Coordinates of C-alpha atoms and ligand atoms in Angstrom, one line a residue:
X25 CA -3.8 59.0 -169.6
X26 CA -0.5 58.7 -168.6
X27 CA -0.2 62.7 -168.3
X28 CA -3.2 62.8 -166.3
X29 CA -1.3 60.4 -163.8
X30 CA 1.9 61.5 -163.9
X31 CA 0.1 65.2 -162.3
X32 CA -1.6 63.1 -160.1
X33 CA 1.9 61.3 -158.8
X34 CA 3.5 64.9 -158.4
X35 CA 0.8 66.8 -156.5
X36 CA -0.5 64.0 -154.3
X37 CA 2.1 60.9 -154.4
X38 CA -0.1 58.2 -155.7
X39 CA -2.6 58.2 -158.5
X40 CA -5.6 55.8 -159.4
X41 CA -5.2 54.3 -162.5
X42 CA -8.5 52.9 -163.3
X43 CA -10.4 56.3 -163.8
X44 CA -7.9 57.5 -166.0
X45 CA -6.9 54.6 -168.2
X46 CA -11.4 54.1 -168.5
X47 CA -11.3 57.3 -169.9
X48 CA -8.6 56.5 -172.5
X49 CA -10.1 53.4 -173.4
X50 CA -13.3 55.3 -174.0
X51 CA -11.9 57.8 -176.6
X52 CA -9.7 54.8 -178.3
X53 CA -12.8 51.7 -178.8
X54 CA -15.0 54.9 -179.8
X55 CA -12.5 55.6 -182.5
X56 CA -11.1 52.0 -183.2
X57 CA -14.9 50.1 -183.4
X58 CA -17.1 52.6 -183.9
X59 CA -14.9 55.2 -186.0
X60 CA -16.2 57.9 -184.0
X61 CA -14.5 60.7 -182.2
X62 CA -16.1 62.0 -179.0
X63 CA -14.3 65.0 -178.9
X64 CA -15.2 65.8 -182.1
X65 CA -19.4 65.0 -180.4
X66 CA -18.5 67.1 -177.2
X67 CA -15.6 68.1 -175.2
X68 CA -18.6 67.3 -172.3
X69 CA -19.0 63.5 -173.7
X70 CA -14.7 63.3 -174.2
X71 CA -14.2 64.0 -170.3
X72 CA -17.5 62.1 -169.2
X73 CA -18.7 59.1 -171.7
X74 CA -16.7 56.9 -169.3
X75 CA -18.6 57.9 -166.4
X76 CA -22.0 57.6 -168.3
X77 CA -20.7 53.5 -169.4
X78 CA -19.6 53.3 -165.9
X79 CA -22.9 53.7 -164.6
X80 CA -24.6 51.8 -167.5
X81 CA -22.6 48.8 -166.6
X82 CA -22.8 48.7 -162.9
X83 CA -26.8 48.7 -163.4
X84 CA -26.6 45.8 -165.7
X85 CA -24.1 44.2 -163.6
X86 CA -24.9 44.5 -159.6
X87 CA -27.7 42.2 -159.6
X88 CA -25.8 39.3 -160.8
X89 CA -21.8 40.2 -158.9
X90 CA -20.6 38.8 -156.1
X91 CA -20.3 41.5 -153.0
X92 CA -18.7 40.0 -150.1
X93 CA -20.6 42.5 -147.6
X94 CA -23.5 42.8 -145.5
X95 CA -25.7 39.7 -146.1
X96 CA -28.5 39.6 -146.0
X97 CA -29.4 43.3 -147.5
X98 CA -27.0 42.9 -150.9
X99 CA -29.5 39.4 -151.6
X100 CA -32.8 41.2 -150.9
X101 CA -31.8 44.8 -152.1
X102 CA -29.1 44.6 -154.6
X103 CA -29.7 40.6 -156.1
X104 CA -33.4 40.0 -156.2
X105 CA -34.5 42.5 -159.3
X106 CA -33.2 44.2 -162.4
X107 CA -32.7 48.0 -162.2
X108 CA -35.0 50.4 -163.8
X109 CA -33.7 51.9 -167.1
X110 CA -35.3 55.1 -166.7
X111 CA -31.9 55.7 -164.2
X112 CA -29.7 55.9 -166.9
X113 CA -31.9 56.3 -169.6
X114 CA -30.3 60.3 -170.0
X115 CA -26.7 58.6 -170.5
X116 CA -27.3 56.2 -172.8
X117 CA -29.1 58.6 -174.8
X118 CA -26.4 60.8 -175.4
X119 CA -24.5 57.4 -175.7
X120 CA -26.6 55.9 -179.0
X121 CA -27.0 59.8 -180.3
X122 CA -23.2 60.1 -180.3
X123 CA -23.2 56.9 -182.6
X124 CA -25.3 57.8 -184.7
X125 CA -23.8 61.3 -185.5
X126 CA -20.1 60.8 -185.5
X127 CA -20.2 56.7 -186.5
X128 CA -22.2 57.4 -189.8
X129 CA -19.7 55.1 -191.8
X130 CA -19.8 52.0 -189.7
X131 CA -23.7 52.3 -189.6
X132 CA -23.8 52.8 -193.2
X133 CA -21.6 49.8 -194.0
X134 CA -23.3 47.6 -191.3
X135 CA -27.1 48.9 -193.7
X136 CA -25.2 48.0 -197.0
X137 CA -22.8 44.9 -195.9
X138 CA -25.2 42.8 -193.6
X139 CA -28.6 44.6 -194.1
X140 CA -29.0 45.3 -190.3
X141 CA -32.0 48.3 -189.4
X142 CA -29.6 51.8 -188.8
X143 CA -31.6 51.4 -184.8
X144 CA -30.3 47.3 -184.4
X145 CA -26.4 48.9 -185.4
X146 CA -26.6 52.1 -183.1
X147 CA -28.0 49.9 -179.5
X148 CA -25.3 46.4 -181.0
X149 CA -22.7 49.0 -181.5
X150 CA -22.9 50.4 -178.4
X151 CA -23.0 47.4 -176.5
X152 CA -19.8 46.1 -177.7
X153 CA -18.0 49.2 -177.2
X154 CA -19.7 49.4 -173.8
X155 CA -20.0 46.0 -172.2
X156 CA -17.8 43.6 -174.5
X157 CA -14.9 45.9 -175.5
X158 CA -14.7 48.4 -172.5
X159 CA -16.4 46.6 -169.7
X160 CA -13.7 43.8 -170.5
X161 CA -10.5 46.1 -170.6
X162 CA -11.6 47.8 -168.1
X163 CA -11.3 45.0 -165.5
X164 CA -8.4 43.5 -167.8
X165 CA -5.9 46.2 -167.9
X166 CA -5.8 47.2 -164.6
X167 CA -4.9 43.9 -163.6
X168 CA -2.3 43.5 -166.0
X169 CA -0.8 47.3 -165.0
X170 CA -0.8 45.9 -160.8
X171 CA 1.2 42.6 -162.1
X172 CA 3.9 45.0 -163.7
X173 CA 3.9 47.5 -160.9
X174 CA 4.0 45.0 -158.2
X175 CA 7.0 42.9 -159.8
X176 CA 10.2 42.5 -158.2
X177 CA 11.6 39.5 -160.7
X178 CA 13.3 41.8 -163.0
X179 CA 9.8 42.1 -165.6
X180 CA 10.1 45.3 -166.3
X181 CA 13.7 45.5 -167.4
X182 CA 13.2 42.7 -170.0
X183 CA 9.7 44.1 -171.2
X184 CA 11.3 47.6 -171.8
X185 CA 14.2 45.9 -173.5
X186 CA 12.4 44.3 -175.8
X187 CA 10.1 47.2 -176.5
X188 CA 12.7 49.5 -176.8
X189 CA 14.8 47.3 -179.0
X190 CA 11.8 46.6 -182.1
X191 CA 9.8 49.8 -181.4
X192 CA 12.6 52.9 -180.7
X193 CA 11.0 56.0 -180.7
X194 CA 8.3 55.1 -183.4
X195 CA 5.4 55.0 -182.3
X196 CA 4.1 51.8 -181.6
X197 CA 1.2 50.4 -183.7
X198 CA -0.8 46.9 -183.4
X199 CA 1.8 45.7 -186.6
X200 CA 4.7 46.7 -184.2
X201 CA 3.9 44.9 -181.3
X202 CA 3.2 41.7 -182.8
X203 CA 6.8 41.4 -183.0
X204 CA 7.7 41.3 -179.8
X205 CA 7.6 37.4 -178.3
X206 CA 7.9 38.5 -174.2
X207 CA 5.3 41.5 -174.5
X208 CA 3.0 38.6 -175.6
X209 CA 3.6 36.0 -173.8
X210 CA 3.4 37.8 -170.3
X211 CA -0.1 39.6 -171.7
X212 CA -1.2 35.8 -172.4
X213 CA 0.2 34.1 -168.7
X214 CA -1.9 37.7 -166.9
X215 CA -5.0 36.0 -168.9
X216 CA -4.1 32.4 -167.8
X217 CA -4.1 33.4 -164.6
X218 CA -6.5 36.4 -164.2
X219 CA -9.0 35.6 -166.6
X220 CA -11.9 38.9 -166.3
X221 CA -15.0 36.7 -167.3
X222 CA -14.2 33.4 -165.5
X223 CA -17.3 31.2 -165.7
X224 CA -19.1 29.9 -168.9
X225 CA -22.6 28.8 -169.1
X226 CA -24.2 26.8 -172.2
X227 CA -26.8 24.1 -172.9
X228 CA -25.6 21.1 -174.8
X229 CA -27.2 21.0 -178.2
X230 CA -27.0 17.3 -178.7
X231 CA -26.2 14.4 -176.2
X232 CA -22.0 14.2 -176.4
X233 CA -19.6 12.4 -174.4
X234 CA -17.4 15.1 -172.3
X235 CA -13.6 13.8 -171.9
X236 CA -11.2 14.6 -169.9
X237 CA -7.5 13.6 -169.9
X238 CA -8.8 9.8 -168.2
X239 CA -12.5 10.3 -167.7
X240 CA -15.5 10.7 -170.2
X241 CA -18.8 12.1 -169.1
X242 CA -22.2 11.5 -170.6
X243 CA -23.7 15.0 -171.3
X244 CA -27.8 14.8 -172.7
X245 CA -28.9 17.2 -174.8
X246 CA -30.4 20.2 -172.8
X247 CA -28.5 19.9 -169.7
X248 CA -26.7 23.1 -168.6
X249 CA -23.1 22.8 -168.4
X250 CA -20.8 25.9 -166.7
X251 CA -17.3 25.9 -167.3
X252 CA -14.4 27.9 -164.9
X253 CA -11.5 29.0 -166.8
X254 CA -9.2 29.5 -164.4
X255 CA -9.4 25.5 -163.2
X256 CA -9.0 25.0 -167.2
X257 CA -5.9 27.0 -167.5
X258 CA -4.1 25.7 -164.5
X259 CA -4.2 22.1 -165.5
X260 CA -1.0 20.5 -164.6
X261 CA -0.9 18.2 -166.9
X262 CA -1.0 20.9 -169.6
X263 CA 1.3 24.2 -168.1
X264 CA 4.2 23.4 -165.9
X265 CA 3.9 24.5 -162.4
X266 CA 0.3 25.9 -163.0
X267 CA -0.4 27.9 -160.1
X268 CA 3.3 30.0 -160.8
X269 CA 3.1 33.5 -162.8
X270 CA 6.1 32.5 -165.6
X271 CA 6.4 35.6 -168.1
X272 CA 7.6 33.7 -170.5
X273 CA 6.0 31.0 -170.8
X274 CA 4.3 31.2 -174.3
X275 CA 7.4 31.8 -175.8
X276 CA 8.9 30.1 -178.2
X277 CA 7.7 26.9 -180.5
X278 CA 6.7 24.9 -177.3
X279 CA 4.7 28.3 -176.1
X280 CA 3.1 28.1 -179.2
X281 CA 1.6 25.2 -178.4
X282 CA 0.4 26.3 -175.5
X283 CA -1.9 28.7 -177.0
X284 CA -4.6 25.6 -177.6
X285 CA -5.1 25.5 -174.0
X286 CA -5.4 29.5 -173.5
X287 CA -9.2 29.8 -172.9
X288 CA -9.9 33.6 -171.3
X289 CA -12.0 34.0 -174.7
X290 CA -14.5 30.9 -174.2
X291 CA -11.7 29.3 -176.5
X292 CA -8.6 28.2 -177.8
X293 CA -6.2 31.2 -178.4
X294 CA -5.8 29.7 -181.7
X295 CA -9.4 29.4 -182.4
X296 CA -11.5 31.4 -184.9
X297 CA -14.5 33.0 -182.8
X298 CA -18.1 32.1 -185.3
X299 CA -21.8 32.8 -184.6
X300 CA -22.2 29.0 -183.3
X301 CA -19.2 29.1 -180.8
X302 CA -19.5 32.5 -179.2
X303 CA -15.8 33.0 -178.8
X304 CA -14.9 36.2 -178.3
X305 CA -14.8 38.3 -181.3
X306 CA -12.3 41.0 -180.1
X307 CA -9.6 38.0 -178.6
X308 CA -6.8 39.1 -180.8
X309 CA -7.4 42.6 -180.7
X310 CA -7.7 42.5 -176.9
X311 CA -4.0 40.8 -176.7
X312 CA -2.7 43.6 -179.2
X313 CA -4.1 46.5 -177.4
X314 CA -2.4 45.4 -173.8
X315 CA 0.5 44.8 -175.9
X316 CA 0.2 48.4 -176.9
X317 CA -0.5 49.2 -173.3
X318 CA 2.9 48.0 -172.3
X319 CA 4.9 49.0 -175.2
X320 CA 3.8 53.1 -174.6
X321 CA 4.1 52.2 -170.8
X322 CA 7.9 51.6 -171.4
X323 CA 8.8 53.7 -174.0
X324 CA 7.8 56.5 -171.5
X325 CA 8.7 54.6 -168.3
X326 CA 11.6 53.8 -166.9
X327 CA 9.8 51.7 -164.3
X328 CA 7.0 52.1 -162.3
X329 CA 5.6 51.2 -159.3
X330 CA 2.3 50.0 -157.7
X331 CA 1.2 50.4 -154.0
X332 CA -1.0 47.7 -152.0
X333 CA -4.1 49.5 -152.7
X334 CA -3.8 49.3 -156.3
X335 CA -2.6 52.9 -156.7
X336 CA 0.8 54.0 -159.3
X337 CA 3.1 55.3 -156.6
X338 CA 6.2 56.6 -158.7
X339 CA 7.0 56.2 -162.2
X340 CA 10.4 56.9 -163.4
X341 CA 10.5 58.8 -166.5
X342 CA 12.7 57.3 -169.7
X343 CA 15.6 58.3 -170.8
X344 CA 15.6 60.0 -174.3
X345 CA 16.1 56.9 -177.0
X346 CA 18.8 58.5 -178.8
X347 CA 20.8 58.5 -175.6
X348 CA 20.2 54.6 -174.9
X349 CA 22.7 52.0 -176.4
X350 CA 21.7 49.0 -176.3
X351 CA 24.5 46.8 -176.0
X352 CA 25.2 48.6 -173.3
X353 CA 22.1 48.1 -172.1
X354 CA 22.3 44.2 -172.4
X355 CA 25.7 44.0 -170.6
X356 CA 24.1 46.2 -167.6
Ligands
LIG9 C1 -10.2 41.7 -171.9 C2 -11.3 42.0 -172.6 C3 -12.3 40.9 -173.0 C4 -12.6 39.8 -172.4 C5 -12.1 39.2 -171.1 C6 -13.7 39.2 -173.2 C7 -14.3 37.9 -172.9 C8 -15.3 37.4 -173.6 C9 -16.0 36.1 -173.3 C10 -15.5 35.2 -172.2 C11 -17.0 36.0 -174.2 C12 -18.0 34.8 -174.2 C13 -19.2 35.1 -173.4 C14 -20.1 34.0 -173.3 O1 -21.0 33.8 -174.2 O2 -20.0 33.2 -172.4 C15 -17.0 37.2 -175.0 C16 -18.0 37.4 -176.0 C17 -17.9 38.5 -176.8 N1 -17.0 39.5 -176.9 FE1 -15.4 39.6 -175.7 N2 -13.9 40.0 -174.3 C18 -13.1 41.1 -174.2 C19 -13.0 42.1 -175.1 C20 -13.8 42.2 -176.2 C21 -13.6 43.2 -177.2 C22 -12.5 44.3 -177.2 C23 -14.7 43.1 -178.1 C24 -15.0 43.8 -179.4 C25 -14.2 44.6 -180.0 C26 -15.5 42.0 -177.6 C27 -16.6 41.5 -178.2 C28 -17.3 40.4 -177.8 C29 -18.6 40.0 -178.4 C30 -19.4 40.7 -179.5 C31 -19.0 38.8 -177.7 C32 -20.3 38.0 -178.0 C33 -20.0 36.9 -179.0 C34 -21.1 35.9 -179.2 O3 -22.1 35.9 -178.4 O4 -21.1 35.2 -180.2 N3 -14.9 41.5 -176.5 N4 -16.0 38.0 -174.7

């Protein structure tokens, strides 16, 4: 990925991250979730399996996203029907036969450990990597990369310090990062802020009284409730100036604490996602994998910078680790 933009930086001044980082994420959920390799499919699937889920997605998704242009043809033409599978029907083909040749493991385990039918595993498995895992970190990451690139505060510096300081050289791993307090806390405030799937919809299971911090409401079993995160997580009786991006604001024992009200995952960051609260089962591994993200951004990065239109405009390269000291980098 980050070779792929670096050429794109030298030969045309900017590069587009999104296309790039979708095609990363594609070859590392296909390994991590479904233990499959797509190179090891086809070097044809490894260069164009995010452009097949890209498509996938945007057919499930345009009927029901918001496109601020010309009204009244995106109601009648885009909202008012579901798409007809048959136009990707040769994608997700190739898609589910991929799973089911290199993920032979995982299906195996999911016949043995949970008794599901080898069909059920291939279409569930390919829906979390496709629409849960990479449709997620695919509006996610981007948004965290634009925070970092558009920064002027001084971020960077203390990200790469810190990265630098518990990772080295070594490559970093999911253990690694979970040691490093800053890397965390400003991949939890990008989520407070920028949550990727805002709104919540349910129906109440039983009548319940709602509370907030001085009203209750009566909710009646059967009544549809929606619920906007990003109102949630900028409640100013809960985060201190709300509406301010603060790094490092989960740092720390009081930051800690903070976690009950961190909801990007349809709950509490220190919640434990089950079949009857549908939070989301990948929350912890999302925050390790943008941790991940940043700590391989800086170990190769000096800095980097982002454009208005989204695009990396320069990235300085690192200095070699064995040349670094870090005292003197903390007296700089
Ligand atoms: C930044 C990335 C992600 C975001 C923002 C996100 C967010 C969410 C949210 C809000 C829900 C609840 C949806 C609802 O019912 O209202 C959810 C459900 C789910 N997520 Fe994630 N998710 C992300 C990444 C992942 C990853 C990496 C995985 C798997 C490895 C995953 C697997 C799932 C699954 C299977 C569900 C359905 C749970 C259920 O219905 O019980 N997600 N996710």
């Amino acid at each position: 990925m980050w070779t792929s933009i670096d050429e794109s930086i030298s030969k045309d001044g900017k590069a587009s991250i999104l296309f790039p980082l979708q095609k990363c994420l594609f070859t590392f959920l296909s390994k991590s979730i479904v233990g499959a390799d797509p190179a090891s499919y086809s070097p044809k699937l490894a260069q164009s399996g995010s452009i097949m889920l890209d498509k996938w997605l945007a057919l499930q998704l345009l009927p029901s996203i918001h496109i601020n242009a010309f009204q009244p043809l995106v109601e009648i033409f885009l909202h008012s029907f579901s798409y007809p599978f048959w136009l990707v029907k040769g994608d997700y083909e190739q898609l589910t036969d991929f799973i089911a040749q290199e993920g032979t493991e995982v299906i195996q385990w999911a016949e043995t450990e949970f008794g599901l039918s080898r069909e059920t595993t291939i279409h569930n498995l390919l829906f979390i990597l496709g629409f849960n895992a990479y449709g997620g970190l695919s509006v996610f990451l981007p948004i965290l990369i634009n925070i970092l690139g558009t920064d002027s505060s001084g971020l960077q510096d203390r990200l790469r310090e810190e990265v630098l300081e518990k990772c080295g050289s070594n490559i970093p791993s999911f253990k690694t990062v979970q040691d490093m307090p800053l890397v965390k806390s400003f991949v939890y405030e990008t989520l407070r802020l920028n949550p990727p799937v805002p709104l919540q919809y349910g129906r109440a299971r039983k009548d319940f009284l709602l509370k907030s911090h001085d009203a209750a409401f009566e909710v009646k079993r059967g009544e549809l409730l929606c619920g906007y995160q990003k109102l949630a997580m900028m409640d100013p009786k809960v985060f201190y100036d709300p509406e301010t991006f603060h790094p490092d604001r989960f740092v720390g024992e009081k930051g800690q604490v903070l976690l009950n009200y961190l909801y990007w995952s349809n709950g509490p960051q220190t919640g434990e996602p089950s079949p009857s609260n549908k939070q989301c089962p990948g929350m912890k591994s999302v925050i390790l994998t943008a941790c991940l993200l940043v700590a391989h951004l800086f170990q190769r990065y000096d800095c980097l910078k982002i454009d208005s239109s989204g695009s990396m405009v320069a990235a300085e390269k690192a200095k070699p680790f064995d040349s670094l000291s870090f005292s003197s980098m903390y007296e700089n």
